[in-house]
mmCIF file of C-alpha atoms in Angstrom:
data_model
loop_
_atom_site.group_PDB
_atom_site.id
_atom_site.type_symbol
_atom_site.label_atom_id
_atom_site.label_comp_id
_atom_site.label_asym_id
_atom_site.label_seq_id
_atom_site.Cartn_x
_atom_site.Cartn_y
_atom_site.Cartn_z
ATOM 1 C CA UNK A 5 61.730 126.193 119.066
ATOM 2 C CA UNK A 6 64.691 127.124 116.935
ATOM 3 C CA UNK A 7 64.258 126.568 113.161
ATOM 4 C CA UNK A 8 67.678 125.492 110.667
ATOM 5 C CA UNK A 9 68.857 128.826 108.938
ATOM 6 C CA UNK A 10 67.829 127.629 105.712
ATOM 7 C CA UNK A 11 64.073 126.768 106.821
ATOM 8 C CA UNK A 12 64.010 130.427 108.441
ATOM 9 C CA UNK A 13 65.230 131.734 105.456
ATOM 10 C CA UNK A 14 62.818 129.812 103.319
ATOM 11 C CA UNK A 15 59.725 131.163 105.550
ATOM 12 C CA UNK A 16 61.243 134.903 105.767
ATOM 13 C CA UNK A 17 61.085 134.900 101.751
ATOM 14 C CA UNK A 18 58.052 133.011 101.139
ATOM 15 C CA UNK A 19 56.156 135.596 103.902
ATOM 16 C CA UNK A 20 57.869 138.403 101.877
ATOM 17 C CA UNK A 21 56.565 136.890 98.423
ATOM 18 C CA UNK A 22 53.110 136.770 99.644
ATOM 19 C CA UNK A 23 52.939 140.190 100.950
ATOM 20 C CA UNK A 24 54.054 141.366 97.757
ATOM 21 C CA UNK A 25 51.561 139.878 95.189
ATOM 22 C CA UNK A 26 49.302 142.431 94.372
ATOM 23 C CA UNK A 27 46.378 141.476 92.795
ATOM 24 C CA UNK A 28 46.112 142.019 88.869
ATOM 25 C CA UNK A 29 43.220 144.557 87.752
ATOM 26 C CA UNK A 30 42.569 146.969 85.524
ATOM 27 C CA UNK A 31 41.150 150.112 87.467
ATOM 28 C CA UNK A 32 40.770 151.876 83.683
ATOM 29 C CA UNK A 33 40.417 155.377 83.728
ATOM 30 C CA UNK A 34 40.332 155.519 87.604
ATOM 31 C CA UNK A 35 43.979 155.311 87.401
ATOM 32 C CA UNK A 36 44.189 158.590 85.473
ATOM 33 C CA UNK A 37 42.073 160.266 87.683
ATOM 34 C CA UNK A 38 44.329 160.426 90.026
ATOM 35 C CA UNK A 39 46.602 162.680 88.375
ATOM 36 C CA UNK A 40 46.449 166.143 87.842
ATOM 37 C CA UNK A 41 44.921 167.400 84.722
ATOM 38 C CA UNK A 42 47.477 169.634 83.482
ATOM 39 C CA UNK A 43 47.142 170.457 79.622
ATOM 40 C CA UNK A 44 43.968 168.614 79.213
ATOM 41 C CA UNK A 45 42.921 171.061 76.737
ATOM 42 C CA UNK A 46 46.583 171.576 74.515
ATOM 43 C CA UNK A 47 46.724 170.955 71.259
ATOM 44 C CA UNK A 48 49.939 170.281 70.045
ATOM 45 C CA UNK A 49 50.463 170.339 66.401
ATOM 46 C CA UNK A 50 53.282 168.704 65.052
ATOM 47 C CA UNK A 51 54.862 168.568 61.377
ATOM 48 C CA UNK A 52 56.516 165.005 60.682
ATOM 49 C CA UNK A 53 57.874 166.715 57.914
ATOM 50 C CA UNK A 54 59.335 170.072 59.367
ATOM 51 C CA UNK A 55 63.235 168.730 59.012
ATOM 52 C CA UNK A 56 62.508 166.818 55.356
ATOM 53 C CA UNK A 57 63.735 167.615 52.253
ATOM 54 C CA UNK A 58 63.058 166.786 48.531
ATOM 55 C CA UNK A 59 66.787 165.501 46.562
ATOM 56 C CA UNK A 60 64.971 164.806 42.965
ATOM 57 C CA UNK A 61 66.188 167.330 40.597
ATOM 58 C CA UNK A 62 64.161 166.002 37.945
ATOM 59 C CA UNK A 63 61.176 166.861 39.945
ATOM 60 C CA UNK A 64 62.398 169.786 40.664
ATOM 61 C CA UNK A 65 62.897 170.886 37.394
ATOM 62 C CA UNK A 66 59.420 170.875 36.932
ATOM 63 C CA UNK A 67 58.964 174.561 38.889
ATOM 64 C CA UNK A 68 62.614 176.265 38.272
ATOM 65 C CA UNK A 69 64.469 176.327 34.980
ATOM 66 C CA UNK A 70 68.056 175.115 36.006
ATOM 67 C CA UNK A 71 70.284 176.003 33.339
ATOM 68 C CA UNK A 72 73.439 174.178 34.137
ATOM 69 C CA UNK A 73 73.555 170.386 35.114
ATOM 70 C CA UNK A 74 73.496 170.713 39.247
ATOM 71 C CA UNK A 75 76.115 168.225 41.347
ATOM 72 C CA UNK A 76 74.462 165.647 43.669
ATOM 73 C CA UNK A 77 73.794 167.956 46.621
ATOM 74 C CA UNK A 78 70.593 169.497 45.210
ATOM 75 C CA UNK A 79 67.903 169.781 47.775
ATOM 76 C CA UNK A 80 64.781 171.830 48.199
ATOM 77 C CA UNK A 81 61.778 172.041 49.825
ATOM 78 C CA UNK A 82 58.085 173.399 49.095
ATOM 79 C CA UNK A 83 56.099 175.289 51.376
ATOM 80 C CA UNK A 84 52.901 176.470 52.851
ATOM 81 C CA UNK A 85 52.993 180.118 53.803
ATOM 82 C CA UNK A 86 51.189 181.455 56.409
ATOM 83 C CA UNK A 87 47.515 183.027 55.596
ATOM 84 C CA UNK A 88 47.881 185.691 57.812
ATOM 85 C CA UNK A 89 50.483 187.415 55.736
ATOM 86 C CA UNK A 90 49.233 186.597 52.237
ATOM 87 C CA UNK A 91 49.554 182.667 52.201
ATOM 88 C CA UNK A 92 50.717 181.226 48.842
ATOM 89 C CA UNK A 93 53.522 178.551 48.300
ATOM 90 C CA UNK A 94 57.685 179.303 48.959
ATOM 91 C CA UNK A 95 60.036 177.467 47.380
ATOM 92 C CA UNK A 96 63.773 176.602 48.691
ATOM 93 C CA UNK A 97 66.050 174.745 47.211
ATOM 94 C CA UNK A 98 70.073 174.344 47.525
ATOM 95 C CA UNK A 99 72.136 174.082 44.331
ATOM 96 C CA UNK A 100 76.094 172.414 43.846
ATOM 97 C CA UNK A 101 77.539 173.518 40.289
ATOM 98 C CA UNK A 102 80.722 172.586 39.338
ATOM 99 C CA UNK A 103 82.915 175.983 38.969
ATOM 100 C CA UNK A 104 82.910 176.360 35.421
ATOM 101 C CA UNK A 105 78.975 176.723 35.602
ATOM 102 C CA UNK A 106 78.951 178.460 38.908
ATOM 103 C CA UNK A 107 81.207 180.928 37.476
ATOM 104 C CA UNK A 108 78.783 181.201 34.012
ATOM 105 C CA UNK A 109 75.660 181.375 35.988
ATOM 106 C CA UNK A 110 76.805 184.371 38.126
ATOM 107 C CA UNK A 111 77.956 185.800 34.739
ATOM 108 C CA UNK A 112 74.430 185.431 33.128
ATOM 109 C CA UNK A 113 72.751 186.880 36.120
ATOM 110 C CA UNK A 114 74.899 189.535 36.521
ATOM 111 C CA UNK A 115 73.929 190.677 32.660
ATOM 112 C CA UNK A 116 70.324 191.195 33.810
ATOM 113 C CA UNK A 117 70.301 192.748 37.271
ATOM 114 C CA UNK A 118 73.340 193.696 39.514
ATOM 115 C CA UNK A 119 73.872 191.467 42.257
ATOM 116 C CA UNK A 120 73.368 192.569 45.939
ATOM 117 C CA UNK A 121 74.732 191.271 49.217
ATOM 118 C CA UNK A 122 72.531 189.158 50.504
ATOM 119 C CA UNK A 123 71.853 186.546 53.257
ATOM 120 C CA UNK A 124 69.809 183.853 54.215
ATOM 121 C CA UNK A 125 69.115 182.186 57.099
ATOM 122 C CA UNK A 126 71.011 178.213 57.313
ATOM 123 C CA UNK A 127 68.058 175.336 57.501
ATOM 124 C CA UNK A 128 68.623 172.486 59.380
ATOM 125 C CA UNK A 129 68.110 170.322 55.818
ATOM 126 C CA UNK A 130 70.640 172.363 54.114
ATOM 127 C CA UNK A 131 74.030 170.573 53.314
ATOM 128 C CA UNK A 132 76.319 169.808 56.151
ATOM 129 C CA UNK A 133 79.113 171.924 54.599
ATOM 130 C CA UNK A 134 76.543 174.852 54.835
ATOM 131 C CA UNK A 135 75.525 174.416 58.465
ATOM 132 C CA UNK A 136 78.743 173.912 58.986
ATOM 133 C CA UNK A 137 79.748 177.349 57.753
ATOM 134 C CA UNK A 138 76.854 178.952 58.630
ATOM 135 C CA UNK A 139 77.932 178.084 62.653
ATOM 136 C CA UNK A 140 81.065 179.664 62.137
ATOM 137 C CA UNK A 141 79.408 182.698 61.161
ATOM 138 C CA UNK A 142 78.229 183.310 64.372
ATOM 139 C CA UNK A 143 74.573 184.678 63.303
ATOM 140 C CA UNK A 144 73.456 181.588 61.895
ATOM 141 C CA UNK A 145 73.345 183.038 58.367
ATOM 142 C CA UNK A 146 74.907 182.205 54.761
ATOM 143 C CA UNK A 147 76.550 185.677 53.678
ATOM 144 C CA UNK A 148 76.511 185.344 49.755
ATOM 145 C CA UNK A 149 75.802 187.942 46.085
ATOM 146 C CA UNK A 150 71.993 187.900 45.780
ATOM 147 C CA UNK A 151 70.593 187.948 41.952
ATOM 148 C CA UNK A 152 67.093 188.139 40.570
ATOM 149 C CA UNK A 153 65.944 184.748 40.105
ATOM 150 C CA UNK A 154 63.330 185.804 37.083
ATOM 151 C CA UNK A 155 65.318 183.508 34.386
ATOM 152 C CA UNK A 156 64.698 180.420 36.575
ATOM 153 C CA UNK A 157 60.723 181.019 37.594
ATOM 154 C CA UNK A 158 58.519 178.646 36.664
ATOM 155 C CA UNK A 159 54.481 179.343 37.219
ATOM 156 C CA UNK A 160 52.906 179.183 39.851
ATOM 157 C CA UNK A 161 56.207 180.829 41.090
ATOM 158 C CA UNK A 162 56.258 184.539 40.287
ATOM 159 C CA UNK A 163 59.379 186.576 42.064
ATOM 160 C CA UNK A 164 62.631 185.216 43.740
ATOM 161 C CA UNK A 165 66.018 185.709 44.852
ATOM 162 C CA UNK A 166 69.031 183.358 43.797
ATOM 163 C CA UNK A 167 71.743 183.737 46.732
ATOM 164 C CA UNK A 168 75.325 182.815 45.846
ATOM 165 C CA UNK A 169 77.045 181.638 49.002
ATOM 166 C CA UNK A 170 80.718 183.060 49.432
ATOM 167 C CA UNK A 171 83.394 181.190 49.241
ATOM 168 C CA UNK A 172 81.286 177.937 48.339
ATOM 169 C CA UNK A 173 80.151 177.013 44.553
ATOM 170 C CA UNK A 174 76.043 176.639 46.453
ATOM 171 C CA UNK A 175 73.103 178.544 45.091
ATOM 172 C CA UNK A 176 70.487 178.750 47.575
ATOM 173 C CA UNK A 177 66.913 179.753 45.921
ATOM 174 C CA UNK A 178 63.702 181.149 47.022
ATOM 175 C CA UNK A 179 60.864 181.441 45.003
ATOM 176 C CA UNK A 180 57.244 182.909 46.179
ATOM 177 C CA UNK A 181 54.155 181.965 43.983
ATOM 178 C CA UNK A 182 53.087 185.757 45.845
#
């Protein structure tokens, strides 16, 4: 018996639509079991917050003395430090002055202590100019004058370093409460 091509292809699919229903259940946790148990027992602990940074000056200005009105591109961040080297809190934070006060604030500090060459290592919430110039570097650092950062502490904070970065009018500060 010879069928019409359409009714053959009618039964071909149909046959091939049955086959392939698969019946709906939940197997649970059987279906896990049957792969391997690699890292059953890591702990992964992650920080949301690793890449986040403050941008409120005013709240800032609660634990640094800024003497000069910053631009807009003040950030900072607060942080944990780790127990096994004396915990405590460390404070960073990324300053914009316009030139005239870049140029008096370097004056100032310069009174008190003799600036140092100093660098510090770019963070991935720093300004985009900063990154920027920090890639160029090759070493992933900001090359800048270092001065003491005692006229801007603040308790809990109780030492720090105020880095100017070269050719840029940014501050970047780091304050230890240690």
């Amino acid at each position: 018996m010879i069928l019409p091509r359409w009714r053959a292809a009618a039964i071909i699919f149909s046959a091939i639509f049955l086959f392939s229903c698969v019946e709906d259940k939940d197997y649970g946790d059987q279906a896990n079991s049957l792969r391997p148990q690699e890292n059953q027992n890591a702990t992964v602990n992650v920080n949301s917050n690793a890449n986040v940074a403050e941008d409120n000056a005013l709240k800032l200005s609660e634990y640094v003395n800024i003497p000069y009105e910053t631009e807009q591109d003040t950030v900072w961040r607060e942080d944990q430090m780790d127990p096994a080297k004396g915990g405590g809190k460390k404070l960073t934070a990324v300053f914009r002055f316009s030139k005239e006060n870049s140029e008096n604030l370097r004056a100032e500090l310069a009174k008190k202590r003799a600036p140092f060459d100093a660098k510090v290592d770019a963070e991935s919430w720093f300004p985009a100019e900063l990154i920027a110039k920090s890639e160029t570097a090759g070493d992933a650092t900001l090359k800048g004058k270092g001065y003491s950062a005692e006229s801007l502490l603040k308790p809990p904070y109780k030492s720090g370093t105020l880095i100017h970065i070269e050719d840029t009018d940014y501050f970047v500060l780091t304050l230890l409460t240690n």
